[in-house]
Amino acid sequence: MQRIKTNEQWREVLQQSKHNPCLMLKFSMTCISSISALKEFKALETNLPKYLVIVQKDRDISNIIEKELKESPQLLILKDGKGIWQATHYKIKKALCLKQLVCMFSEQEKKIPIHNT
């Protein structure tokens, strides 16, 4: 998991998502449900790149992401430079994320980028 701290890093992630989907979590250090979401995010085993924005430390980046994607979920699946799936608070569960990834990649007849645990 890599932290996004700068606008340049955010641009790189968006560009990368045009070639390879990725996961991004916006984490709040003061929200209990966000702490739970971070644990679930860390437990999610996937070949997809995982990125983290710490809202309190990287407020400018968090705001840019919200403005550009026109949404402010905690967890996003990014593809083709945009958010294609989102979840918030206690809806961020490893099993739900795996299910969504399986559905997405089964439809595209691509190799499913997850590890069975």
CSV table of N, CA and C in Angstrom, one decimal:
chain,number,residue,atom,x,y,z
A,1,MET,N,0.8,-1.2,0.0
A,1,MET,CA,0.0,0.0,0.0
A,1,MET,C,0.9,1.2,0.0
A,2,GLN,N,0.6,2.2,-0.9
A,2,GLN,CA,1.3,3.4,-1.0
A,2,GLN,C,0.5,4.6,-0.6
A,3,ARG,N,1.0,5.5,0.1
A,3,ARG,CA,0.3,6.7,0.5
A,3,ARG,C,0.4,7.8,-0.6
A,4,ILE,N,-0.7,8.4,-0.9
A,4,ILE,CA,-0.7,9.6,-1.8
A,4,ILE,C,-0.7,10.8,-1.0
A,5,LYS,N,0.4,11.6,-1.2
A,5,LYS,CA,0.6,12.8,-0.5
A,5,LYS,C,0.7,14.1,-1.3
A,6,THR,N,0.8,13.9,-2.6
A,6,THR,CA,1.0,15.1,-3.5
A,6,THR,C,0.1,15.0,-4.7
A,7,ASN,N,-0.2,16.2,-5.3
A,7,ASN,CA,-1.0,16.2,-6.5
A,7,ASN,C,-0.3,15.4,-7.6
A,8,GLU,N,1.0,15.5,-7.7
A,8,GLU,CA,1.7,14.7,-8.7
A,8,GLU,C,1.5,13.2,-8.5
A,9,GLN,N,1.5,12.7,-7.3
A,9,GLN,CA,1.2,11.3,-7.0
A,9,GLN,C,-0.2,10.9,-7.4
A,10,TRP,N,-1.2,11.8,-7.1
A,10,TRP,CA,-2.6,11.6,-7.5
A,10,TRP,C,-2.7,11.5,-9.0
A,11,ARG,N,-2.0,12.4,-9.7
A,11,ARG,CA,-2.1,12.4,-11.2
A,11,ARG,C,-1.5,11.0,-11.7
A,12,GLU,N,-0.4,10.6,-11.1
A,12,GLU,CA,0.1,9.3,-11.5
A,12,GLU,C,-0.8,8.1,-11.3
A,13,VAL,N,-1.5,8.1,-10.1
A,13,VAL,CA,-2.5,7.1,-9.8
A,13,VAL,C,-3.6,7.1,-10.9
A,14,LEU,N,-4.1,8.3,-11.2
A,14,LEU,CA,-5.2,8.4,-12.2
A,14,LEU,C,-4.7,7.9,-13.5
A,15,GLN,N,-3.5,8.3,-13.9
A,15,GLN,CA,-3.0,7.8,-15.2
A,15,GLN,C,-2.8,6.3,-15.2
A,16,GLN,N,-2.3,5.8,-14.1
A,16,GLN,CA,-2.1,4.3,-14.0
A,16,GLN,C,-3.5,3.6,-14.1
A,17,SER,N,-4.5,4.2,-13.5
A,17,SER,CA,-5.8,3.5,-13.6
A,17,SER,C,-6.4,3.4,-15.0
A,18,LYS,N,-5.8,4.1,-15.9
A,18,LYS,CA,-6.2,4.0,-17.3
A,18,LYS,C,-5.7,2.7,-17.9
A,19,HIS,N,-4.7,2.1,-17.3
A,19,HIS,CA,-4.1,0.8,-17.8
A,19,HIS,C,-4.4,-0.3,-16.8
A,20,ASN,N,-4.5,0.0,-15.6
A,20,ASN,CA,-4.7,-1.1,-14.6
A,20,ASN,C,-5.5,-0.5,-13.4
A,21,PRO,N,-6.7,-1.1,-13.1
A,21,PRO,CA,-7.5,-0.6,-12.0
A,21,PRO,C,-6.7,-0.6,-10.7
A,22,CYS,N,-7.1,0.2,-9.8
A,22,CYS,CA,-6.5,0.3,-8.5
A,22,CYS,C,-7.5,0.6,-7.4
A,23,LEU,N,-7.1,0.4,-6.2
A,23,LEU,CA,-8.0,0.7,-5.0
A,23,LEU,C,-7.4,1.9,-4.3
A,24,MET,N,-8.3,2.7,-3.8
A,24,MET,CA,-7.8,3.9,-3.0
A,24,MET,C,-8.7,4.0,-1.7
A,25,LEU,N,-8.1,4.2,-0.6
A,25,LEU,CA,-8.8,4.4,0.6
A,25,LEU,C,-8.5,5.8,1.2
A,26,LYS,N,-9.5,6.5,1.5
A,26,LYS,CA,-9.4,7.8,2.2
A,26,LYS,C,-9.6,7.5,3.6
A,27,PHE,N,-8.6,7.7,4.4
A,27,PHE,CA,-8.6,7.3,5.8
A,27,PHE,C,-8.7,8.5,6.8
A,28,SER,N,-9.6,8.5,7.7
A,28,SER,CA,-9.7,9.5,8.7
A,28,SER,C,-9.2,8.9,10.0
A,29,MET,N,-8.2,9.6,10.6
A,29,MET,CA,-7.6,9.1,11.9
A,29,MET,C,-8.6,9.3,13.1
A,30,THR,N,-9.7,10.1,12.9
A,30,THR,CA,-10.6,10.4,14.0
A,30,THR,C,-11.9,9.6,13.9
A,31,CYS,N,-12.1,8.8,12.9
A,31,CYS,CA,-13.4,8.1,12.7
A,31,CYS,C,-13.2,6.6,12.9
A,32,ILE,N,-14.0,6.1,13.9
A,32,ILE,CA,-13.9,4.7,14.2
A,32,ILE,C,-14.2,3.8,13.1
A,33,SER,N,-15.2,4.2,12.3
A,33,SER,CA,-15.5,3.3,11.1
A,33,SER,C,-14.4,3.3,10.1
A,34,SER,N,-13.7,4.4,10.0
A,34,SER,CA,-12.6,4.5,9.1
A,34,SER,C,-11.4,3.6,9.6
A,35,ILE,N,-11.2,3.5,10.9
A,35,ILE,CA,-10.2,2.6,11.4
A,35,ILE,C,-10.5,1.2,11.1
A,36,SER,N,-11.8,0.8,11.2
A,36,SER,CA,-12.3,-0.5,10.8
A,36,SER,C,-12.1,-0.7,9.3
A,37,ALA,N,-12.4,0.3,8.5
A,37,ALA,CA,-12.2,0.2,7.0
A,37,ALA,C,-10.7,0.0,6.7
A,38,LEU,N,-9.8,0.6,7.4
A,38,LEU,CA,-8.4,0.5,7.1
A,38,LEU,C,-8.0,-0.9,7.4
A,39,LYS,N,-8.4,-1.5,8.5
A,39,LYS,CA,-8.1,-2.9,8.8
A,39,LYS,C,-8.6,-3.9,7.7
A,40,GLU,N,-9.8,-3.6,7.2
A,40,GLU,CA,-10.3,-4.5,6.1
A,40,GLU,C,-9.5,-4.2,4.8
A,41,PHE,N,-9.2,-3.0,4.5
A,41,PHE,CA,-8.4,-2.7,3.3
A,41,PHE,C,-7.0,-3.4,3.4
A,42,LYS,N,-6.4,-3.3,4.5
A,42,LYS,CA,-5.1,-4.0,4.7
A,42,LYS,C,-5.2,-5.5,4.5
A,43,ALA,N,-6.3,-6.1,5.0
A,43,ALA,CA,-6.5,-7.5,4.9
A,43,ALA,C,-6.9,-8.0,3.5
A,44,LEU,N,-7.3,-7.1,2.6
A,44,LEU,CA,-7.7,-7.4,1.3
A,44,LEU,C,-6.5,-7.8,0.4
A,45,GLU,N,-6.4,-9.0,0.0
A,45,GLU,CA,-5.3,-9.5,-0.8
A,45,GLU,C,-5.6,-9.4,-2.2
A,46,THR,N,-4.9,-8.6,-3.0
A,46,THR,CA,-5.2,-8.4,-4.4
A,46,THR,C,-3.9,-8.1,-5.1
A,47,ASN,N,-3.9,-8.3,-6.4
A,47,ASN,CA,-2.8,-7.9,-7.3
A,47,ASN,C,-2.9,-6.4,-7.7
A,48,LEU,N,-4.1,-5.9,-7.4
A,48,LEU,CA,-4.3,-4.5,-7.8
A,48,LEU,C,-3.5,-3.6,-6.8
A,49,PRO,N,-3.0,-2.5,-7.3
A,49,PRO,CA,-2.3,-1.5,-6.5
A,49,PRO,C,-3.3,-0.9,-5.5
A,50,LYS,N,-2.8,-0.7,-4.2
A,50,LYS,CA,-3.6,-0.1,-3.2
A,50,LYS,C,-3.0,1.2,-2.7
A,51,TYR,N,-3.8,2.2,-2.6
A,51,TYR,CA,-3.3,3.5,-2.2
A,51,TYR,C,-4.1,4.1,-1.1
A,52,LEU,N,-3.4,4.9,-0.3
A,52,LEU,CA,-4.0,5.5,0.9
A,52,LEU,C,-3.9,7.0,0.9
A,53,VAL,N,-4.9,7.7,1.3
A,53,VAL,CA,-4.9,9.1,1.5
A,53,VAL,C,-5.3,9.3,3.0
A,54,ILE,N,-4.5,9.9,3.8
A,54,ILE,CA,-4.8,10.2,5.2
A,54,ILE,C,-5.4,11.6,5.2
A,55,VAL,N,-6.7,11.7,5.4
A,55,VAL,CA,-7.5,12.9,5.3
A,55,VAL,C,-6.9,14.1,6.1
A,56,GLN,N,-6.6,13.9,7.4
A,56,GLN,CA,-6.1,14.9,8.2
A,56,GLN,C,-4.7,15.4,7.8
A,57,LYS,N,-3.8,14.5,7.3
A,57,LYS,CA,-2.5,14.9,6.9
A,57,LYS,C,-2.4,15.4,5.4
A,58,ASP,N,-3.3,14.9,4.6
A,58,ASP,CA,-3.3,15.2,3.2
A,58,ASP,C,-4.6,15.8,2.7
A,59,ARG,N,-5.1,16.8,3.5
A,59,ARG,CA,-6.4,17.5,3.3
A,59,ARG,C,-6.5,18.0,1.8
A,60,ASP,N,-5.4,18.6,1.3
A,60,ASP,CA,-5.5,19.2,0.0
A,60,ASP,C,-5.8,18.1,-1.1
A,61,ILE,N,-5.1,17.0,-0.9
A,61,ILE,CA,-5.2,15.9,-1.9
A,61,ILE,C,-6.6,15.3,-1.7
A,62,SER,N,-7.1,15.1,-0.5
A,62,SER,CA,-8.4,14.6,-0.3
A,62,SER,C,-9.5,15.5,-0.9
A,63,ASN,N,-9.3,16.8,-0.8
A,63,ASN,CA,-10.3,17.8,-1.4
A,63,ASN,C,-10.2,17.7,-2.9
A,64,ILE,N,-9.0,17.6,-3.5
A,64,ILE,CA,-8.8,17.5,-4.9
A,64,ILE,C,-9.5,16.3,-5.5
A,65,ILE,N,-9.3,15.1,-4.8
A,65,ILE,CA,-10.0,13.9,-5.2
A,65,ILE,C,-11.5,14.0,-5.2
A,66,GLU,N,-12.0,14.6,-4.1
A,66,GLU,CA,-13.5,14.8,-4.0
A,66,GLU,C,-14.0,15.7,-5.1
A,67,LYS,N,-13.3,16.8,-5.4
A,67,LYS,CA,-13.7,17.7,-6.5
A,67,LYS,C,-13.6,17.1,-7.8
A,68,GLU,N,-12.6,16.4,-8.1
A,68,GLU,CA,-12.4,15.8,-9.5
A,68,GLU,C,-13.3,14.6,-9.7
A,69,LEU,N,-13.5,13.8,-8.7
A,69,LEU,CA,-14.4,12.6,-8.9
A,69,LEU,C,-15.8,12.9,-8.5
A,70,LYS,N,-16.1,14.1,-8.0
A,70,LYS,CA,-17.4,14.5,-7.6
A,70,LYS,C,-18.1,13.5,-6.6
A,71,GLU,N,-17.3,12.9,-5.8
A,71,GLU,CA,-17.8,12.1,-4.7
A,71,GLU,C,-16.7,12.0,-3.6
A,72,SER,N,-17.2,11.6,-2.4
A,72,SER,CA,-16.2,11.5,-1.3
A,72,SER,C,-16.4,10.2,-0.5
A,73,PRO,N,-16.3,9.1,-1.2
A,73,PRO,CA,-16.4,7.8,-0.4
A,73,PRO,C,-15.0,7.6,0.3
A,74,GLN,N,-15.0,6.6,1.2
A,74,GLN,CA,-13.8,6.2,1.8
A,74,GLN,C,-13.0,5.2,0.9
A,75,LEU,N,-13.7,4.3,0.2
A,75,LEU,CA,-13.0,3.4,-0.7
A,75,LEU,C,-13.5,3.5,-2.1
A,76,LEU,N,-12.5,3.6,-3.0
A,76,LEU,CA,-12.8,3.7,-4.4
A,76,LEU,C,-12.1,2.6,-5.2
A,77,ILE,N,-12.7,2.1,-6.2
A,77,ILE,CA,-12.0,1.3,-7.2
A,77,ILE,C,-11.9,2.3,-8.4
A,78,LEU,N,-10.7,2.6,-8.8
A,78,LEU,CA,-10.4,3.5,-9.9
A,78,LEU,C,-10.1,2.7,-11.2
A,79,LYS,N,-10.7,3.2,-12.3
A,79,LYS,CA,-10.4,2.6,-13.6
A,79,LYS,C,-10.7,3.6,-14.6
A,80,ASP,N,-9.8,3.7,-15.6
A,80,ASP,CA,-9.9,4.6,-16.7
A,80,ASP,C,-10.0,6.1,-16.2
A,81,GLY,N,-9.3,6.4,-15.1
A,81,GLY,CA,-9.2,7.7,-14.6
A,81,GLY,C,-10.4,8.2,-13.8
A,82,LYS,N,-11.3,7.3,-13.4
A,82,LYS,CA,-12.5,7.6,-12.7
A,82,LYS,C,-12.9,6.6,-11.7
A,83,GLY,N,-13.7,6.9,-10.7
A,83,GLY,CA,-14.2,6.0,-9.7
A,83,GLY,C,-15.3,5.1,-10.3
A,84,ILE,N,-15.2,3.8,-10.3
A,84,ILE,CA,-16.2,3.0,-10.9
A,84,ILE,C,-17.0,2.2,-9.8
A,85,TRP,N,-16.5,2.2,-8.6
A,85,TRP,CA,-17.2,1.6,-7.5
A,85,TRP,C,-16.8,2.3,-6.2
A,86,GLN,N,-17.7,2.4,-5.2
A,86,GLN,CA,-17.3,3.0,-4.0
A,86,GLN,C,-18.0,2.3,-2.8
A,87,ALA,N,-17.4,2.5,-1.6
A,87,ALA,CA,-18.1,2.1,-0.4
A,87,ALA,C,-17.7,3.0,0.7
A,88,THR,N,-18.5,3.1,1.7
A,88,THR,CA,-18.2,4.0,2.8
A,88,THR,C,-18.5,3.3,4.2
A,89,HIS,N,-17.8,3.8,5.2
A,89,HIS,CA,-17.9,3.3,6.5
A,89,HIS,C,-17.9,1.8,6.7
A,90,TYR,N,-18.9,1.3,7.4
A,90,TYR,CA,-18.9,-0.1,7.7
A,90,TYR,C,-19.3,-1.0,6.5
A,91,LYS,N,-19.6,-0.4,5.4
A,91,LYS,CA,-19.8,-1.2,4.2
A,91,LYS,C,-18.5,-1.7,3.6
A,92,ILE,N,-17.4,-1.2,4.1
A,92,ILE,CA,-16.0,-1.6,3.6
A,92,ILE,C,-15.6,-2.8,4.3
A,93,LYS,N,-15.9,-3.9,3.7
A,93,LYS,CA,-15.6,-5.3,4.2
A,93,LYS,C,-14.8,-6.0,3.2
A,94,LYS,N,-13.9,-6.8,3.6
A,94,LYS,CA,-13.0,-7.6,2.7
A,94,LYS,C,-13.9,-8.4,1.8
A,95,ALA,N,-14.9,-9.1,2.3
A,95,ALA,CA,-15.7,-10.0,1.5
A,95,ALA,C,-16.5,-9.2,0.5
A,96,LEU,N,-17.0,-8.1,0.8
A,96,LEU,CA,-17.8,-7.3,-0.1
A,96,LEU,C,-16.9,-6.8,-1.3
A,97,CYS,N,-15.7,-6.3,-0.9
A,97,CYS,CA,-14.7,-5.9,-1.9
A,97,CYS,C,-14.3,-7.0,-2.8
A,98,LEU,N,-14.1,-8.2,-2.3
A,98,LEU,CA,-13.7,-9.3,-3.1
A,98,LEU,C,-14.8,-9.7,-4.1
A,99,LYS,N,-16.1,-9.6,-3.6
A,99,LYS,CA,-17.2,-9.9,-4.4
A,99,LYS,C,-17.3,-9.0,-5.5
A,100,GLN,N,-17.1,-7.7,-5.2
A,100,GLN,CA,-17.2,-6.7,-6.3
A,100,GLN,C,-16.1,-6.9,-7.3
A,101,LEU,N,-14.9,-7.2,-6.9
A,101,LEU,CA,-13.8,-7.4,-7.8
A,101,LEU,C,-14.1,-8.6,-8.7
A,102,VAL,N,-14.6,-9.6,-8.1
A,102,VAL,CA,-14.9,-10.8,-8.9
A,102,VAL,C,-16.0,-10.5,-10.0
A,103,CYS,N,-17.0,-9.8,-9.6
A,103,CYS,CA,-18.1,-9.4,-10.5
A,103,CYS,C,-17.5,-8.5,-11.6
A,104,MET,N,-16.7,-7.5,-11.3
A,104,MET,CA,-16.2,-6.6,-12.3
A,104,MET,C,-15.3,-7.4,-13.3
A,105,PHE,N,-14.4,-8.2,-12.8
A,105,PHE,CA,-13.5,-8.8,-13.7
A,105,PHE,C,-14.0,-10.1,-14.4
A,106,SER,N,-15.1,-10.7,-13.9
A,106,SER,CA,-15.7,-11.7,-14.6
A,106,SER,C,-16.4,-11.2,-15.8
A,107,GLU,N,-17.1,-10.0,-15.6
A,107,GLU,CA,-17.8,-9.4,-16.8
A,107,GLU,C,-16.8,-9.1,-17.9
A,108,GLN,N,-15.6,-8.7,-17.6
A,108,GLN,CA,-14.6,-8.3,-18.6
A,108,GLN,C,-13.8,-9.5,-19.1
A,109,GLU,N,-14.1,-10.7,-18.6
A,109,GLU,CA,-13.4,-11.9,-18.9
A,109,GLU,C,-11.9,-11.8,-18.8
A,110,LYS,N,-11.5,-11.1,-17.7
A,110,LYS,CA,-10.1,-11.0,-17.4
A,110,LYS,C,-9.8,-11.8,-16.2
A,111,LYS,N,-8.5,-12.1,-16.0
A,111,LYS,CA,-8.1,-12.8,-14.8
A,111,LYS,C,-8.5,-11.9,-13.6
A,112,ILE,N,-9.1,-12.6,-12.6
A,112,ILE,CA,-9.5,-11.9,-11.4
A,112,ILE,C,-8.3,-11.6,-10.5
A,113,PRO,N,-8.1,-10.3,-10.2
A,113,PRO,CA,-6.9,-9.9,-9.5
A,113,PRO,C,-7.0,-10.0,-8.0
A,114,ILE,N,-7.4,-11.2,-7.5
A,114,ILE,CA,-7.5,-11.4,-6.1
A,114,ILE,C,-6.8,-12.7,-5.7
A,115,HIS,N,-6.5,-12.8,-4.4
A,115,HIS,CA,-5.9,-14.0,-3.9
A,115,HIS,C,-7.0,-14.7,-3.0
A,116,ASN,N,-7.3,-15.9,-3.1
A,116,ASN,CA,-8.2,-16.6,-2.2
A,116,ASN,C,-7.5,-16.9,-0.9
A,117,THR,N,-8.2,-16.5,0.2
A,117,THR,CA,-7.6,-16.7,1.5
A,117,THR,C,-8.5,-17.6,2.3
